[in-house]
Short mmCIF file of C-alpha atoms and ligand atoms in Angstrom, two decimals:
data_model
loop_
_atom_site.label_atom_id
_atom_site.label_comp_id
_atom_site.label_asym_id
_atom_site.label_seq_id
_atom_site.Cartn_x
_atom_site.Cartn_y
_atom_site.Cartn_z
CA MET A 1273 -15.79 -13.62 8.66
CA LYS A 1274 -18.22 -11.34 10.84
CA PHE A 1275 -17.00 -8.18 8.48
CA LYS A 1276 -19.37 -7.17 5.91
CA GLY A 1277 -16.53 -5.53 4.18
CA VAL A 1278 -12.64 -5.97 3.65
CA ILE A 1279 -10.49 -3.26 2.87
CA PHE A 1280 -7.01 -4.16 1.12
CA ASP A 1281 -3.92 -2.42 1.63
CA LEU A 1282 -2.20 -2.97 -2.07
CA ASP A 1283 1.79 -3.00 -1.93
CA GLY A 1284 2.82 -5.84 0.35
CA VAL A 1285 -0.69 -7.38 0.61
CA ILE A 1286 -2.29 -8.14 -2.94
CA CYS A 1287 1.34 -7.67 -4.57
CA PHE A 1288 5.06 -6.96 -4.10
CA THR A 1289 6.33 -3.85 -5.13
CA ASP A 1290 8.64 -3.31 -2.47
CA GLN A 1291 11.62 -4.08 -4.66
CA TYR A 1292 10.45 -1.87 -7.39
CA HIS A 1293 9.97 1.04 -5.12
CA TYR A 1294 13.37 0.18 -3.73
CA ARG A 1295 15.21 0.29 -6.97
CA ALA A 1296 13.50 3.37 -8.06
CA TRP A 1297 14.37 5.14 -4.86
CA LYS A 1298 17.73 3.87 -4.59
CA GLN A 1299 18.29 4.93 -8.37
CA MET A 1300 17.35 8.22 -7.13
CA ALA A 1301 19.27 8.47 -4.27
CA ASP A 1302 22.69 7.26 -6.05
CA GLY A 1303 22.20 10.23 -8.71
CA ILE A 1304 21.92 13.09 -5.59
CA GLY A 1305 24.96 11.25 -3.67
CA VAL A 1306 22.62 10.34 -0.55
CA TYR A 1307 22.70 7.27 1.21
CA PHE A 1308 19.81 4.53 0.59
CA ASP A 1309 19.50 0.93 1.99
CA GLU A 1310 16.91 -1.68 2.50
CA GLU A 1311 16.40 -0.71 6.13
CA ILE A 1312 15.51 2.75 5.19
CA ASN A 1313 13.05 1.47 2.81
CA ASN A 1314 11.14 -0.47 5.40
CA ARG A 1315 10.48 2.96 6.68
CA LEU A 1316 8.76 3.90 3.64
CA ARG A 1317 5.90 1.06 3.52
CA GLY A 1318 2.69 2.74 3.52
CA VAL A 1319 3.94 6.12 3.38
CA SER A 1320 3.16 8.66 0.69
CA ARG A 1321 5.61 9.55 -2.12
CA MET A 1322 6.34 12.93 -0.79
CA ALA A 1323 6.79 11.72 2.88
CA SER A 1324 9.14 9.06 1.53
CA LEU A 1325 11.35 11.37 -0.24
CA ASP A 1326 11.51 13.48 3.10
CA ILE A 1327 12.42 10.18 4.74
CA ILE A 1328 15.55 9.60 2.22
CA LEU A 1329 16.59 12.99 2.57
CA GLU A 1330 17.14 12.96 6.10
CA ARG A 1331 20.54 11.58 5.12
CA SER A 1332 21.23 14.88 3.04
CA ALA A 1333 23.18 17.57 4.11
CA LYS A 1334 21.53 19.86 1.32
CA GLN A 1335 18.33 21.52 1.50
CA TYR A 1336 15.63 20.88 -1.04
CA SER A 1337 13.15 23.63 -2.30
CA ALA A 1338 9.77 22.40 -2.74
CA ALA A 1339 10.17 22.29 -6.55
CA GLU A 1340 13.47 20.51 -6.36
CA LYS A 1341 11.67 18.09 -4.31
CA GLU A 1342 8.96 17.82 -6.89
CA ALA A 1343 11.51 16.97 -9.46
CA LEU A 1344 13.33 14.48 -7.54
CA ALA A 1345 9.85 12.87 -6.71
CA GLU A 1346 8.90 12.70 -10.28
CA GLN A 1347 12.33 11.29 -11.32
CA LYS A 1348 11.76 8.21 -8.92
CA ASN A 1349 7.94 7.83 -10.26
CA ASP A 1350 9.32 7.78 -13.80
CA ILE A 1351 11.60 4.86 -12.65
CA TYR A 1352 9.16 3.23 -10.70
CA ARG A 1353 6.18 3.19 -13.53
CA GLU A 1354 8.77 1.84 -16.00
CA LEU A 1355 9.51 -1.16 -13.71
CA LEU A 1356 6.06 -1.48 -13.13
CA LEU A 1357 5.16 -2.51 -16.76
CA GLN A 1358 7.12 -5.68 -16.03
CA MET A 1359 4.30 -6.79 -13.66
CA SER A 1360 1.48 -9.40 -15.13
CA PRO A 1361 -1.11 -11.50 -13.67
CA LYS A 1362 1.53 -13.78 -12.82
CA ASP A 1363 2.40 -11.52 -10.21
CA LEU A 1364 -1.10 -12.23 -8.36
CA SER A 1365 -0.13 -15.12 -6.40
CA ALA A 1366 -2.90 -18.27 -6.37
CA GLU A 1367 -3.09 -17.71 -2.53
CA VAL A 1368 -4.47 -13.95 -2.87
CA LYS A 1369 -6.32 -14.84 -5.90
CA SER A 1370 -8.44 -17.74 -4.25
CA THR A 1371 -8.78 -15.46 -1.22
CA LEU A 1372 -10.33 -12.73 -2.98
CA GLU A 1373 -12.76 -15.22 -4.72
CA GLU A 1374 -13.63 -16.71 -1.59
CA LEU A 1375 -14.76 -13.73 -0.05
CA ARG A 1376 -16.58 -12.40 -2.97
CA ASN A 1377 -18.59 -15.85 -3.25
CA ARG A 1378 -19.34 -15.08 0.89
CA GLY A 1379 -20.63 -11.72 -0.38
CA VAL A 1380 -18.07 -9.82 1.47
CA ARG A 1381 -17.80 -6.22 -0.07
CA LEU A 1382 -14.31 -6.06 -0.97
CA ALA A 1383 -12.12 -2.86 -1.35
CA ILE A 1384 -8.64 -1.40 -2.18
CA GLY A 1385 -7.23 1.23 0.71
CA SER A 1386 -3.43 2.29 -0.76
CA SER A 1387 -1.72 5.33 -0.13
CA SER A 1388 -0.21 4.83 -3.95
CA LYS A 1389 -1.25 6.93 -6.52
CA ASN A 1390 -0.17 4.33 -9.33
CA THR A 1391 -2.67 1.96 -7.86
CA LYS A 1392 -4.89 1.73 -10.74
CA ILE A 1393 -1.65 0.93 -13.08
CA ILE A 1394 -1.09 -1.64 -10.63
CA LEU A 1395 -4.26 -3.34 -10.46
CA LYS A 1396 -4.46 -3.19 -14.30
CA GLN A 1397 -1.04 -5.05 -14.39
CA ILE A 1398 -1.96 -7.93 -12.44
CA GLY A 1399 -5.31 -8.49 -14.05
CA LEU A 1400 -7.50 -6.96 -10.72
CA GLU A 1401 -8.44 -3.85 -12.75
CA ASP A 1402 -12.65 -4.30 -12.42
CA PHE A 1403 -12.36 -6.54 -9.73
CA PHE A 1404 -12.96 -4.51 -6.51
CA ASP A 1405 -16.00 -2.83 -5.35
CA ALA A 1406 -14.33 0.21 -4.25
CA VAL A 1407 -10.80 1.42 -4.89
CA SER A 1408 -9.72 4.25 -2.56
CA ASP A 1409 -6.33 5.25 -2.98
CA GLY A 1410 -3.28 8.34 -2.98
CA THR A 1411 -5.39 10.39 -5.90
CA ASN A 1412 -8.48 10.63 -3.31
CA ILE A 1413 -6.68 11.54 -0.17
CA THR A 1414 -5.04 14.58 1.43
CA HIS A 1415 -3.68 12.37 4.20
CA SER A 1416 -1.68 9.39 3.93
CA LYS A 1417 -1.32 6.84 6.46
CA PRO A 1418 -1.26 6.48 9.54
CA HIS A 1419 -4.43 8.99 8.98
CA PRO A 1420 -7.50 7.28 8.40
CA GLU A 1421 -8.82 9.22 5.36
CA VAL A 1422 -8.15 6.48 2.86
CA PHE A 1423 -10.10 3.79 4.75
CA LEU A 1424 -12.66 5.91 5.72
CA LYS A 1425 -13.44 6.85 2.17
CA ALA A 1426 -13.54 3.13 0.93
CA ALA A 1427 -15.56 2.43 3.59
CA ASP A 1428 -17.88 4.84 2.37
CA MET A 1429 -17.55 3.84 -1.03
CA LEU A 1430 -18.80 0.18 0.27
CA HIS A 1431 -21.72 2.23 2.10
CA LEU A 1432 -20.45 0.31 5.46
CA GLN A 1433 -19.55 1.96 8.61
CA PRO A 1434 -15.65 1.21 9.90
CA SER A 1435 -16.95 -0.85 12.27
CA GLU A 1436 -18.40 -3.22 9.65
CA CYS A 1437 -15.06 -3.19 7.97
CA MET A 1438 -11.60 -5.29 8.28
CA VAL A 1439 -8.46 -3.75 7.29
CA VAL A 1440 -5.80 -5.92 6.04
CA GLU A 1441 -2.53 -4.12 6.28
CA ASP A 1442 1.64 -5.23 6.15
CA ALA A 1443 2.52 -1.71 7.61
CA LEU A 1444 2.49 -0.20 10.91
CA ALA A 1445 1.19 3.11 9.44
CA GLY A 1446 -1.59 1.37 8.44
CA ILE A 1447 -2.67 -0.73 11.22
CA ASP A 1448 -2.18 3.00 12.99
CA ALA A 1449 -4.77 4.04 10.61
CA ALA A 1450 -7.13 1.64 11.10
CA VAL A 1451 -7.19 1.77 14.70
CA ALA A 1452 -7.70 5.46 14.23
CA GLY A 1453 -10.87 5.11 11.76
CA GLY A 1454 -12.25 2.35 13.93
CA PHE A 1455 -11.86 -0.55 11.94
CA GLY A 1456 -10.86 -4.16 12.82
CA SER A 1457 -7.78 -4.92 11.22
CA ALA A 1458 -5.62 -7.81 10.27
CA GLY A 1459 -2.04 -7.62 10.09
CA ILE A 1460 0.87 -9.21 8.25
CA GLY A 1461 4.69 -9.42 8.35
CA GLU A 1462 5.84 -6.13 10.31
CA ALA A 1463 2.09 -5.07 11.08
CA ALA A 1464 1.41 -8.52 12.70
CA THR A 1465 3.49 -6.98 15.62
CA HIS A 1466 1.55 -4.20 16.13
CA ASP A 1467 0.18 -3.84 19.82
CA GLN A 1468 -3.45 -2.84 18.65
CA VAL A 1469 -3.83 -5.07 15.92
CA THR A 1470 -6.97 -6.99 15.57
CA PHE A 1471 -5.90 -10.15 14.21
CA PRO A 1472 -2.05 -11.20 13.56
CA ILE A 1473 -1.83 -13.48 10.48
CA GLN A 1474 0.88 -14.99 8.76
CA LYS A 1475 -0.91 -15.34 5.09
CA VAL A 1476 -3.56 -13.18 3.43
CA SER A 1477 -5.60 -16.64 3.47
CA ASP A 1478 -5.62 -16.69 7.26
CA ILE A 1479 -8.58 -13.96 6.87
CA LEU A 1480 -10.99 -16.61 5.78
CA THR A 1481 -10.89 -18.36 9.16
CA LEU A 1482 -11.41 -14.73 11.39
C1 BG6 B 2239 2.19 2.81 -0.65
C2 BG6 B 2239 3.85 2.22 -0.33
O1 BG6 B 2239 1.44 1.63 -1.02
O2 BG6 B 2239 2.57 3.80 -1.68
C3 BG6 B 2239 4.68 3.27 -0.30
O3 BG6 B 2239 3.68 1.12 0.48
C4 BG6 B 2239 4.55 4.15 -1.28
O4 BG6 B 2239 6.06 2.76 -0.37
C5 BG6 B 2239 3.50 4.68 -1.23
O5 BG6 B 2239 5.55 5.28 -0.87
C6 BG6 B 2239 3.27 5.82 -2.28
O6 BG6 B 2239 3.06 5.34 -3.71
P1 BG6 B 2239 3.32 6.17 -5.11
O7 BG6 B 2239 3.16 4.89 -6.02
O8 BG6 B 2239 2.20 6.89 -5.15
O9 BG6 B 2239 4.62 6.73 -5.16
MG1 MG B 2240 1.45 -1.68 2.33
#
């Protein structure tokens, strides 16, 4: 590992909250009679809550005011938070856990770089509350991915330059953010197909071989 730091996206890399996001958005969309499916849900990966709502409302004939949108986003988040309570340390795979431990043993500094404002709750649910050297998330940024802010703040918290860090992402918007910030990147799933990803990987443990 030639990088001094690794910055992990949370949703879709460390754990799998996609289904919970999907179920919560689906319930909200059904409530206002707006069509929503798994394909639209894929476009929400890495995208902030309000930007996700805007994507869902593309299918709506009605124009929603800012206050109405806030209420819809809150409704979704309440459902989502309830679902997150079902998560436990069992939702952290043995593969991800051992990869994190091995990187720590090698002296690599480890951070989270996630757009989610629920990051700290999720880390607590899966037993990683105090594990990372830095947590940069939706609560300390003004621009969401593809803007690099969340990763730049993470690198800063690790006292490292972007060029010394690798970002691990599952979202195309996350790789865009890594490229824009001058970070190396490892892309899993859809992110492995990004034409500017540094290392396409198939599973998180592959980063140990880089
Ligand atoms: C990202 C997810 O990690 O966080 C997105 O990939 C989600 O799907 C975003 O919209 C914001 O999450 P939250 O928890 O702040 O609503
Ligand atoms: Mg993700």
